[in-house]
mmCIF file of C-alpha atoms and ligand atoms in Angstrom:
data_model
loop_
_atom_site.group_PDB
_atom_site.id
_atom_site.type_symbol
_atom_site.label_atom_id
_atom_site.label_comp_id
_atom_site.label_asym_id
_atom_site.label_seq_id
_atom_site.Cartn_x
_atom_site.Cartn_y
_atom_site.Cartn_z
ATOM 1 C CA UNK K 1 -39.428 45.625 8.836
ATOM 2 C CA UNK K 2 -38.329 42.558 6.907
ATOM 3 C CA UNK K 3 -35.227 43.025 4.738
ATOM 4 C CA UNK K 4 -35.044 41.642 1.221
ATOM 5 C CA UNK K 5 -32.358 41.069 -1.331
ATOM 6 C CA UNK K 6 -34.180 43.130 -3.944
ATOM 7 C CA UNK K 7 -34.157 41.660 -7.446
ATOM 8 C CA UNK K 8 -34.746 43.792 -10.561
ATOM 9 C CA UNK K 9 -35.997 41.792 -13.537
ATOM 10 C CA UNK K 10 -38.590 41.215 -16.202
ATOM 11 C CA UNK K 11 -39.880 37.920 -14.836
ATOM 12 C CA UNK K 12 -43.660 38.109 -14.554
ATOM 13 C CA UNK K 13 -43.861 34.714 -12.867
ATOM 14 C CA UNK K 14 -41.475 35.843 -10.141
ATOM 15 C CA UNK K 15 -43.574 38.952 -9.516
ATOM 16 C CA UNK K 16 -46.713 36.833 -9.516
ATOM 17 C CA UNK K 17 -45.216 34.420 -6.971
ATOM 18 C CA UNK K 18 -44.390 37.222 -4.534
ATOM 19 C CA UNK K 19 -47.852 38.762 -4.936
ATOM 20 C CA UNK K 20 -49.533 35.406 -4.228
ATOM 21 C CA UNK K 21 -47.492 35.051 -1.066
ATOM 22 C CA UNK K 22 -48.748 38.436 0.147
ATOM 23 C CA UNK K 23 -45.632 40.472 -0.594
ATOM 24 C CA UNK K 24 -45.473 43.818 -2.364
ATOM 25 C CA UNK K 25 -43.529 44.336 -5.594
ATOM 26 C CA UNK K 26 -42.843 47.362 -7.779
ATOM 27 C CA UNK K 27 -44.562 47.343 -11.163
ATOM 28 C CA UNK K 28 -44.211 49.569 -14.213
ATOM 29 C CA UNK K 29 -47.167 51.509 -15.580
ATOM 30 C CA UNK K 30 -47.320 54.067 -18.382
ATOM 31 C CA UNK K 31 -47.421 56.895 -15.815
ATOM 32 C CA UNK K 32 -45.040 56.076 -12.946
ATOM 33 C CA UNK K 33 -43.927 52.891 -11.195
ATOM 34 C CA UNK K 34 -46.346 51.536 -8.596
ATOM 35 C CA UNK K 35 -45.821 49.670 -5.334
ATOM 36 C CA UNK K 36 -48.271 46.826 -5.758
ATOM 37 C CA UNK K 37 -49.962 44.317 -3.499
ATOM 38 C CA UNK K 38 -53.118 42.180 -3.533
ATOM 39 C CA UNK K 39 -55.871 44.785 -3.095
ATOM 40 C CA UNK K 40 -58.173 42.204 -1.478
ATOM 41 C CA UNK K 41 -55.627 41.145 1.144
ATOM 42 C CA UNK K 42 -55.433 43.566 4.101
ATOM 43 C CA UNK K 43 -52.033 42.320 5.206
ATOM 44 C CA UNK K 44 -50.559 43.012 1.778
ATOM 45 C CA UNK K 45 -52.187 46.450 1.734
ATOM 46 C CA UNK K 46 -50.764 47.204 5.184
ATOM 47 C CA UNK K 47 -47.305 46.355 3.835
ATOM 48 C CA UNK K 48 -47.740 48.914 1.047
ATOM 49 C CA UNK K 49 -48.434 51.677 3.569
ATOM 50 C CA UNK K 50 -45.497 50.557 5.663
ATOM 51 C CA UNK K 51 -42.916 50.344 2.868
ATOM 52 C CA UNK K 52 -43.967 53.767 1.587
ATOM 53 C CA UNK K 53 -44.247 55.257 5.051
ATOM 54 C CA UNK K 54 -47.620 56.523 3.913
ATOM 55 C CA UNK K 55 -50.293 57.718 6.344
ATOM 56 C CA UNK K 56 -53.334 55.434 6.425
ATOM 57 C CA UNK K 57 -55.687 58.327 5.673
ATOM 58 C CA UNK K 58 -54.312 58.601 2.116
ATOM 59 C CA UNK K 59 -56.171 56.025 -0.017
ATOM 60 C CA UNK K 60 -54.662 53.799 -2.734
ATOM 61 C CA UNK K 61 -55.481 53.278 -6.416
ATOM 62 C CA UNK K 62 -56.709 49.832 -7.482
ATOM 63 C CA UNK K 63 -55.451 48.440 -10.815
ATOM 64 C CA UNK K 64 -57.379 45.912 -12.878
ATOM 65 C CA UNK K 65 -56.628 44.013 -16.059
ATOM 66 C CA UNK K 66 -59.527 45.423 -18.067
ATOM 67 C CA UNK K 67 -62.363 47.909 -17.906
ATOM 68 C CA UNK K 68 -64.817 44.982 -17.839
ATOM 69 C CA UNK K 69 -63.279 43.826 -14.539
ATOM 70 C CA UNK K 70 -64.014 47.147 -12.868
ATOM 71 C CA UNK K 71 -67.655 46.075 -12.485
ATOM 72 C CA UNK K 72 -66.587 43.421 -9.999
ATOM 73 C CA UNK K 73 -65.372 46.065 -7.590
ATOM 74 C CA UNK K 74 -67.808 48.975 -7.925
ATOM 75 C CA UNK K 75 -71.540 49.345 -7.220
ATOM 76 C CA UNK K 76 -72.374 51.488 -10.216
ATOM 77 C CA UNK K 77 -70.858 53.122 -13.253
ATOM 78 C CA UNK K 78 -72.371 56.510 -14.146
ATOM 79 C CA UNK K 79 -72.966 57.124 -17.837
ATOM 80 C CA UNK K 80 -70.143 59.628 -18.163
ATOM 81 C CA UNK K 81 -67.779 57.242 -16.404
ATOM 82 C CA UNK K 82 -68.650 54.556 -18.936
ATOM 83 C CA UNK K 83 -67.947 56.942 -21.798
ATOM 84 C CA UNK K 84 -64.537 57.784 -20.335
ATOM 85 C CA UNK K 85 -63.777 54.113 -19.718
ATOM 86 C CA UNK K 86 -64.616 53.177 -23.286
ATOM 87 C CA UNK K 87 -62.481 55.936 -24.682
ATOM 88 C CA UNK K 88 -59.449 56.005 -22.354
ATOM 89 C CA UNK K 89 -58.960 52.613 -20.696
ATOM 90 C CA UNK K 90 -56.345 51.259 -20.570
ATOM 91 C CA UNK K 91 -54.658 54.606 -20.034
ATOM 92 C CA UNK K 92 -53.641 57.308 -17.566
ATOM 93 C CA UNK K 93 -57.132 57.795 -16.143
ATOM 94 C CA UNK K 94 -58.327 56.917 -12.621
ATOM 95 C CA UNK K 95 -62.031 56.989 -11.787
ATOM 96 C CA UNK K 96 -63.542 57.422 -8.321
ATOM 97 C CA UNK K 97 -66.509 55.046 -8.139
ATOM 98 C CA UNK K 98 -68.724 53.751 -5.330
ATOM 99 C CA UNK K 99 -66.952 50.668 -4.015
ATOM 100 C CA UNK K 100 -68.266 47.186 -3.371
ATOM 101 C CA UNK K 101 -67.579 45.525 -0.022
ATOM 102 C CA UNK K 102 -64.854 43.250 -1.435
ATOM 103 C CA UNK K 103 -62.539 46.254 -1.510
ATOM 104 C CA UNK K 104 -61.180 46.599 2.041
ATOM 105 C CA UNK K 105 -61.802 49.922 3.809
ATOM 106 C CA UNK K 106 -58.060 50.095 4.352
ATOM 107 C CA UNK K 107 -57.548 50.574 0.598
ATOM 108 C CA UNK K 108 -59.933 53.528 0.428
ATOM 109 C CA UNK K 109 -59.091 54.972 3.864
ATOM 110 C CA UNK K 110 -62.713 54.448 4.854
ATOM 111 C CA UNK K 111 -64.155 56.391 1.911
ATOM 112 C CA UNK K 112 -67.108 54.837 0.109
ATOM 113 C CA UNK K 113 -65.461 55.358 -3.280
ATOM 114 C CA UNK K 114 -62.545 53.436 -4.733
ATOM 115 C CA UNK K 115 -59.995 54.940 -7.115
ATOM 116 C CA UNK K 116 -59.618 52.466 -9.972
ATOM 117 C CA UNK K 117 -57.747 52.294 -13.253
ATOM 118 C CA UNK K 118 -56.422 50.026 -16.013
ATOM 119 C CA UNK K 119 -52.719 50.735 -16.531
ATOM 120 C CA UNK K 120 -51.477 50.746 -20.102
ATOM 121 C CA UNK K 121 -48.238 48.817 -19.813
ATOM 122 C CA UNK K 122 -47.678 45.486 -21.584
ATOM 123 C CA UNK K 123 -45.748 43.775 -18.756
ATOM 124 C CA UNK K 124 -48.139 44.839 -16.044
ATOM 125 C CA UNK K 125 -51.182 43.929 -18.144
ATOM 126 C CA UNK K 126 -49.695 40.449 -18.641
ATOM 127 C CA UNK K 127 -49.163 40.219 -14.902
ATOM 128 C CA UNK K 128 -52.689 41.407 -14.049
ATOM 129 C CA UNK K 129 -54.144 38.921 -16.506
ATOM 130 C CA UNK K 130 -52.568 36.085 -14.526
ATOM 131 C CA UNK K 131 -53.858 37.222 -11.130
ATOM 132 C CA UNK K 132 -57.270 36.521 -9.654
ATOM 133 C CA UNK K 133 -57.155 39.735 -7.624
ATOM 134 C CA UNK K 134 -56.651 43.421 -8.505
ATOM 135 C CA UNK K 135 -53.522 45.298 -7.409
ATOM 136 C CA UNK K 136 -53.539 48.218 -4.999
ATOM 137 C CA UNK K 137 -50.636 50.424 -5.984
ATOM 138 C CA UNK K 138 -49.584 53.918 -5.006
ATOM 139 C CA UNK K 139 -46.548 55.407 -6.696
ATOM 140 C CA UNK K 140 -43.418 53.493 -5.632
ATOM 141 C CA UNK K 141 -41.674 56.331 -3.809
ATOM 142 C CA UNK K 142 -41.337 57.161 -0.127
ATOM 143 C CA UNK K 143 -44.344 59.307 0.860
ATOM 144 C CA UNK K 144 -43.978 62.914 -0.316
ATOM 145 C CA UNK K 145 -40.960 62.328 -2.584
ATOM 146 C CA UNK K 146 -40.781 62.396 -6.389
ATOM 147 C CA UNK K 147 -42.527 59.484 -8.162
ATOM 148 C CA UNK K 148 -40.244 56.948 -9.904
ATOM 149 C CA UNK K 149 -40.251 56.660 -13.686
ATOM 150 C CA UNK K 150 -37.585 53.933 -13.983
ATOM 151 C CA UNK K 151 -36.854 50.678 -12.154
ATOM 152 C CA UNK K 152 -33.581 52.254 -11.018
ATOM 153 C CA UNK K 153 -35.446 55.145 -9.347
ATOM 154 C CA UNK K 154 -37.454 52.582 -7.397
ATOM 155 C CA UNK K 155 -34.337 50.649 -6.434
ATOM 156 C CA UNK K 156 -32.560 53.812 -5.264
ATOM 157 C CA UNK K 157 -35.092 54.232 -2.499
ATOM 158 C CA UNK K 158 -36.807 50.949 -1.851
ATOM 159 C CA UNK K 159 -33.894 48.544 -2.246
ATOM 160 C CA UNK K 160 -34.005 46.054 0.630
ATOM 161 C CA UNK K 161 -37.607 46.885 1.465
ATOM 162 C CA UNK K 162 -39.287 44.858 -1.291
ATOM 163 C CA UNK K 163 -38.369 41.517 -2.870
ATOM 164 C CA UNK K 164 -38.903 42.362 -6.545
ATOM 165 C CA UNK K 165 -38.960 45.251 -9.028
ATOM 166 C CA UNK K 166 -40.575 44.365 -12.352
ATOM 167 C CA UNK K 167 -38.518 46.323 -14.877
ATOM 168 C CA UNK K 168 -40.661 47.718 -17.669
ATOM 169 C CA UNK K 169 -38.172 50.378 -18.806
ATOM 170 C CA UNK K 170 -38.750 54.129 -18.520
ATOM 171 C CA UNK K 171 -42.415 55.077 -18.285
ATOM 172 C CA UNK K 172 -43.860 56.711 -21.383
ATOM 173 C CA UNK K 173 -46.244 59.276 -19.856
ATOM 174 C CA UNK K 174 -44.156 60.313 -16.874
ATOM 175 C CA UNK K 175 -46.758 61.942 -14.617
ATOM 176 C CA UNK K 176 -49.428 60.175 -12.560
ATOM 177 C CA UNK K 177 -52.906 59.423 -13.861
ATOM 178 C CA UNK K 178 -55.645 62.034 -14.029
ATOM 179 C CA UNK K 179 -58.230 61.416 -11.278
ATOM 180 C CA UNK K 180 -61.890 61.967 -12.126
ATOM 181 C CA UNK K 181 -64.913 61.675 -9.816
ATOM 182 C CA UNK K 182 -68.667 61.988 -10.269
ATOM 183 C CA UNK K 183 -71.106 63.878 -8.103
ATOM 184 C CA UNK K 184 -74.764 63.824 -9.087
ATOM 185 C CA UNK K 185 -74.513 64.559 -12.778
ATOM 186 C CA UNK K 186 -71.275 66.460 -12.501
ATOM 187 C CA UNK K 187 -67.823 65.221 -13.558
ATOM 188 C CA UNK K 188 -64.967 66.595 -11.474
ATOM 189 C CA UNK K 189 -61.223 66.366 -12.082
ATOM 190 C CA UNK K 190 -59.483 65.959 -8.714
ATOM 191 C CA UNK K 191 -55.925 65.483 -9.920
ATOM 192 C CA UNK K 192 -54.386 66.813 -13.118
ATOM 193 C CA UNK K 193 -52.335 64.059 -14.714
ATOM 194 C CA UNK K 194 -51.284 62.108 -17.759
ATOM 195 C CA UNK K 195 -54.638 62.432 -19.530
ATOM 196 C CA UNK K 196 -55.099 66.064 -20.559
ATOM 197 C CA UNK K 197 -58.222 67.970 -19.507
ATOM 198 C CA UNK K 198 -58.798 68.865 -23.161
ATOM 199 C CA UNK K 199 -59.004 65.166 -24.088
ATOM 200 C CA UNK K 200 -61.579 64.514 -21.389
ATOM 201 C CA UNK K 201 -63.631 67.546 -22.370
ATOM 202 C CA UNK K 202 -63.666 66.440 -26.003
ATOM 203 C CA UNK K 203 -65.763 63.429 -25.061
ATOM 204 C CA UNK K 204 -67.885 64.609 -22.121
ATOM 205 C CA UNK K 205 -67.902 68.394 -22.424
ATOM 206 C CA UNK K 206 -66.897 71.112 -19.965
ATOM 207 C CA UNK K 207 -65.551 69.578 -16.785
ATOM 208 C CA UNK K 208 -65.085 71.071 -13.345
ATOM 209 C CA UNK K 209 -61.587 71.031 -11.903
ATOM 210 C CA UNK K 210 -61.214 70.796 -8.143
ATOM 211 C CA UNK K 211 -57.592 70.387 -7.227
ATOM 212 C CA UNK K 212 -58.039 72.356 -4.026
ATOM 213 C CA UNK K 213 -54.774 72.169 -2.161
ATOM 214 C CA UNK K 214 -54.540 71.987 1.567
ATOM 215 C CA UNK K 215 -53.713 69.008 3.673
ATOM 216 C CA UNK K 216 -57.140 67.407 3.482
ATOM 217 C CA UNK K 217 -56.500 64.167 1.638
ATOM 218 C CA UNK K 218 -60.207 63.766 0.943
ATOM 219 C CA UNK K 219 -59.524 66.041 -1.946
ATOM 220 C CA UNK K 220 -57.520 63.391 -3.759
ATOM 221 C CA UNK K 221 -53.800 63.510 -4.217
ATOM 222 C CA UNK K 222 -53.849 67.029 -3.088
ATOM 223 C CA UNK K 223 -51.493 67.137 -0.202
ATOM 224 C CA UNK K 224 -49.954 70.567 -0.525
ATOM 225 C CA UNK K 225 -46.340 69.612 -0.290
ATOM 226 C CA UNK K 226 -45.725 66.601 -2.484
ATOM 227 C CA UNK K 227 -43.506 65.301 -5.248
ATOM 228 C CA UNK K 228 -40.800 67.251 -3.499
ATOM 229 C CA UNK K 229 -37.041 66.948 -3.930
ATOM 230 C CA UNK K 230 -34.807 67.384 -0.892
ATOM 231 C CA UNK K 231 -33.264 70.514 -2.366
ATOM 232 C CA UNK K 232 -35.057 73.820 -2.154
ATOM 233 C CA UNK K 233 -37.215 74.365 -5.197
ATOM 234 C CA UNK K 234 -38.593 77.577 -6.711
ATOM 235 C CA UNK K 235 -41.275 77.732 -9.347
ATOM 236 C CA UNK K 236 -42.924 80.353 -11.496
ATOM 237 C CA UNK K 237 -42.113 83.070 -13.902
ATOM 238 C CA UNK K 238 -38.638 83.229 -12.546
ATOM 239 C CA UNK K 239 -36.216 84.218 -15.242
ATOM 240 C CA UNK K 240 -35.676 87.525 -13.477
ATOM 241 C CA UNK K 241 -35.591 85.975 -9.992
ATOM 242 C CA UNK K 242 -32.858 83.612 -11.025
ATOM 243 C CA UNK K 243 -30.592 86.426 -11.977
ATOM 244 C CA UNK K 244 -30.985 88.078 -8.580
ATOM 245 C CA UNK K 245 -30.099 84.821 -6.861
ATOM 246 C CA UNK K 246 -27.237 84.296 -9.259
ATOM 247 C CA UNK K 247 -25.637 87.353 -7.673
ATOM 248 C CA UNK K 248 -25.600 85.720 -4.235
ATOM 249 C CA UNK K 249 -25.031 82.031 -5.010
ATOM 250 C CA UNK K 250 -22.117 80.543 -6.959
ATOM 251 C CA UNK K 251 -23.300 79.616 -10.449
ATOM 252 C CA UNK K 252 -22.723 75.902 -9.972
ATOM 253 C CA UNK K 253 -25.172 75.886 -7.048
ATOM 254 C CA UNK K 254 -28.166 76.819 -9.197
ATOM 255 C CA UNK K 255 -30.106 74.170 -11.075
ATOM 256 C CA UNK K 256 -32.779 74.900 -13.666
ATOM 257 C CA UNK K 257 -35.642 72.882 -15.125
ATOM 258 C CA UNK K 258 -36.817 74.532 -18.335
ATOM 259 C CA UNK K 259 -39.170 73.683 -21.161
ATOM 260 C CA UNK K 260 -37.454 74.173 -24.513
ATOM 261 C CA UNK K 261 -34.554 76.623 -24.071
ATOM 262 C CA UNK K 262 -31.833 77.450 -21.556
ATOM 263 C CA UNK K 263 -32.064 80.357 -19.143
ATOM 264 C CA UNK K 264 -29.371 82.788 -20.137
ATOM 265 C CA UNK K 265 -26.575 83.652 -17.759
ATOM 266 C CA UNK K 266 -26.769 80.371 -15.808
ATOM 267 C CA UNK K 267 -24.286 77.526 -16.218
ATOM 268 C CA UNK K 268 -25.808 75.136 -18.766
ATOM 269 C CA UNK K 269 -24.289 72.148 -17.000
ATOM 270 C CA UNK K 270 -26.964 72.381 -14.293
ATOM 271 C CA UNK K 271 -29.862 73.187 -16.586
ATOM 272 C CA UNK K 272 -32.198 70.526 -17.906
ATOM 273 C CA UNK K 273 -34.339 71.143 -20.971
ATOM 274 C CA UNK K 274 -37.371 68.853 -20.831
ATOM 275 C CA UNK K 275 -38.186 69.065 -24.543
ATOM 276 C CA UNK K 276 -36.110 70.955 -27.068
ATOM 277 C CA UNK K 277 -38.895 70.196 -29.575
ATOM 278 C CA UNK K 278 -41.390 72.115 -27.335
ATOM 279 C CA UNK K 279 -43.487 68.974 -26.903
ATOM 280 C CA UNK K 280 -45.380 68.944 -23.594
ATOM 281 C CA UNK K 281 -45.819 65.153 -23.677
ATOM 282 C CA UNK K 282 -42.077 64.702 -23.982
ATOM 283 C CA UNK K 283 -41.559 67.252 -21.205
ATOM 284 C CA UNK K 284 -43.916 65.322 -18.887
ATOM 285 C CA UNK K 285 -42.059 62.105 -19.618
ATOM 286 C CA UNK K 286 -38.749 63.726 -18.606
ATOM 287 C CA UNK K 287 -39.974 65.773 -15.623
ATOM 288 C CA UNK K 288 -39.443 63.495 -12.612
ATOM 289 C CA UNK K 289 -36.126 62.138 -13.880
ATOM 290 C CA UNK K 290 -34.867 65.715 -14.227
ATOM 291 C CA UNK K 291 -35.993 66.600 -10.703
ATOM 292 C CA UNK K 292 -34.171 63.560 -9.342
ATOM 293 C CA UNK K 293 -31.012 64.302 -11.303
ATOM 294 C CA UNK K 294 -30.787 67.839 -9.978
ATOM 295 C CA UNK K 295 -31.690 66.661 -6.485
ATOM 296 C CA UNK K 296 -28.691 64.315 -6.614
ATOM 297 C CA UNK K 297 -26.373 66.964 -8.110
ATOM 298 C CA UNK K 298 -24.185 69.654 -6.572
ATOM 299 C CA UNK K 299 -26.829 72.391 -6.784
ATOM 300 C CA UNK K 300 -28.388 73.954 -3.665
ATOM 301 C CA UNK K 301 -31.542 75.291 -5.247
ATOM 302 C CA UNK K 302 -33.630 74.199 -8.222
ATOM 303 C CA UNK K 303 -35.509 76.740 -10.309
ATOM 304 C CA UNK K 304 -38.367 75.497 -12.453
ATOM 305 C CA UNK K 305 -39.792 77.621 -15.237
ATOM 306 C CA UNK K 306 -43.571 77.723 -15.584
ATOM 307 C CA UNK K 307 -44.862 75.626 -18.515
ATOM 308 C CA UNK K 308 -47.647 76.552 -20.946
ATOM 309 C CA UNK K 309 -50.937 75.939 -19.123
ATOM 310 C CA UNK K 310 -52.339 73.516 -21.708
ATOM 311 C CA UNK K 311 -52.249 69.782 -22.421
ATOM 312 C CA UNK K 312 -49.853 68.009 -20.063
ATOM 313 C CA UNK K 313 -48.343 71.400 -19.223
ATOM 314 C CA UNK K 314 -51.076 71.743 -16.602
ATOM 315 C CA UNK K 315 -50.041 68.557 -14.813
ATOM 316 C CA UNK K 316 -46.370 69.582 -15.062
ATOM 317 C CA UNK K 317 -47.112 72.974 -13.482
ATOM 318 C CA UNK K 318 -49.199 71.286 -10.780
ATOM 319 C CA UNK K 319 -46.337 68.954 -9.801
ATOM 320 C CA UNK K 320 -43.743 71.732 -9.884
ATOM 321 C CA UNK K 321 -45.948 73.960 -7.749
ATOM 322 C CA UNK K 322 -46.396 71.238 -5.108
ATOM 323 C CA UNK K 323 -42.707 70.388 -5.213
ATOM 324 C CA UNK K 324 -41.849 73.980 -4.423
ATOM 325 C CA UNK K 325 -44.139 74.492 -1.409
HETATM 326 O O1 TXA G 1 -50.589 57.018 -12.251
HETATM 327 C C1 TXA G 1 -50.968 56.694 -11.130
HETATM 328 O O2 TXA G 1 -52.103 56.953 -10.713
HETATM 329 C C2 TXA G 1 -49.970 55.939 -10.251
HETATM 330 C C3 TXA G 1 -49.736 54.565 -10.850
HETATM 331 C C4 TXA G 1 -48.841 53.707 -9.982
HETATM 332 O O3 TXA G 1 -50.952 53.947 -11.104
HETATM 333 N N1 TXA G 1 -50.452 55.847 -8.919
HETATM 334 C C5 TXA G 1 -50.516 56.915 -8.070
HETATM 335 O O4 TXA G 1 -50.920 56.578 -6.784
HETATM 336 O O5 TXA G 1 -50.226 58.029 -8.393
HETATM 337 P P1 TXA G 1 -50.753 57.540 -5.538
HETATM 338 O O6 TXA G 1 -51.131 56.725 -4.362
HETATM 339 O O7 TXA G 1 -49.404 58.109 -5.518
HETATM 340 O O8 TXA G 1 -51.841 58.610 -5.752
HETATM 341 C C6 TXA G 1 -53.198 58.251 -5.650
HETATM 342 C C7 TXA G 1 -54.024 59.421 -5.262
HETATM 343 C C8 TXA G 1 -53.771 59.805 -3.829
HETATM 344 O O9 TXA G 1 -53.433 61.149 -3.775
HETATM 345 C C9 TXA G 1 -55.093 59.542 -3.127
HETATM 346 O O10 TXA G 1 -55.364 60.540 -2.185
HETATM 347 C C10 TXA G 1 -56.092 59.549 -4.256
HETATM 348 O O11 TXA G 1 -55.391 59.046 -5.350
HETATM 349 N N2 TXA G 1 -57.202 58.643 -3.971
HETATM 350 C C11 TXA G 1 -57.168 57.313 -3.904
HETATM 351 N N3 TXA G 1 -58.385 56.812 -3.611
HETATM 352 C C12 TXA G 1 -59.214 57.863 -3.493
HETATM 353 C C13 TXA G 1 -60.594 58.002 -3.192
HETATM 354 N N4 TXA G 1 -61.385 56.970 -2.959
HETATM 355 N N5 TXA G 1 -61.109 59.245 -3.155
HETATM 356 C C14 TXA G 1 -60.326 60.307 -3.387
HETATM 357 N N6 TXA G 1 -59.005 60.234 -3.659
HETATM 358 C C15 TXA G 1 -58.461 59.034 -3.722
HETATM 359 MG MG1 MG G 2 -47.860 59.293 -5.240
#
């Protein structure tokens, strides 16, 4: 694979230049950083899979400048999809819609739907506005690892593999977009994410959730083991478990990810509180950075406490569960 002298910067024209020459660059979004290439150029899309070491059967999300542009790439927009688009785009919402032929099969792994969204990040919106193609972009991490929420996270793993990282500071949502599909008249949530189920249900009513795990990537984003640190991770109602382990492992080898208060009896140095104000949005924003920090620390095992199963707490629990498989 070609080696690059990776540059980190805020220069939209530089990013644009690389994209026009068929290269892939990292871009910020409100959820996580993406690894972006021209979605209409198969060679660029192939590079995305290669840099990420991602299997070709796992389809990519296409990013457009506005919800109006989505029409150029999809055959039809169901009524409920239109309602969600009007309410939540730009934002952390990805829709699965029947694709037009201009979207290469490589992007959708041969599926007849394309995952499409409008990211809510000022730099990336400025960039998209200047392009005459949409951007295919999975999260900018090696396949299976934790998604990046800062330019530095991207650089830690992809330095040398891509020419440019567009630095848009730390992402504000912190977990990937919520993926919603439509079957007949039914709306189905396929991936819990940065847009809470409750918000979606407020505008279109009771919604089915199908985040069936398993290794069948046709149920989107739902590879069982994903978002995983290199260290062993345990998840659940584990305050009591931790204390049993604490008897066998030295204290400094145990890391903890907790919501709003420390677990007693464990060294606080290796505990990360995601939101002392008990705010699930703040916790989501801090989640992946905390996982990375503990992964890079001296601990041998990371314990994650279960979060309240509401709002973004559901997406947090989903990621922690997958990270601990
Ligand atoms: O927030 C996000 O969505 C971020 C930012 C960069 O936009 N992107 C992201 O992409 O999380 P990625 O590739 O890490 O996750 C996309 C998920 C994959 O699990 C894939 O299986 C699913 O979307 N997906 C993509 N196209 C699909 C399709 N046509 N049908 C079903 N699932 C699809
Ligand atoms: Mg990903």
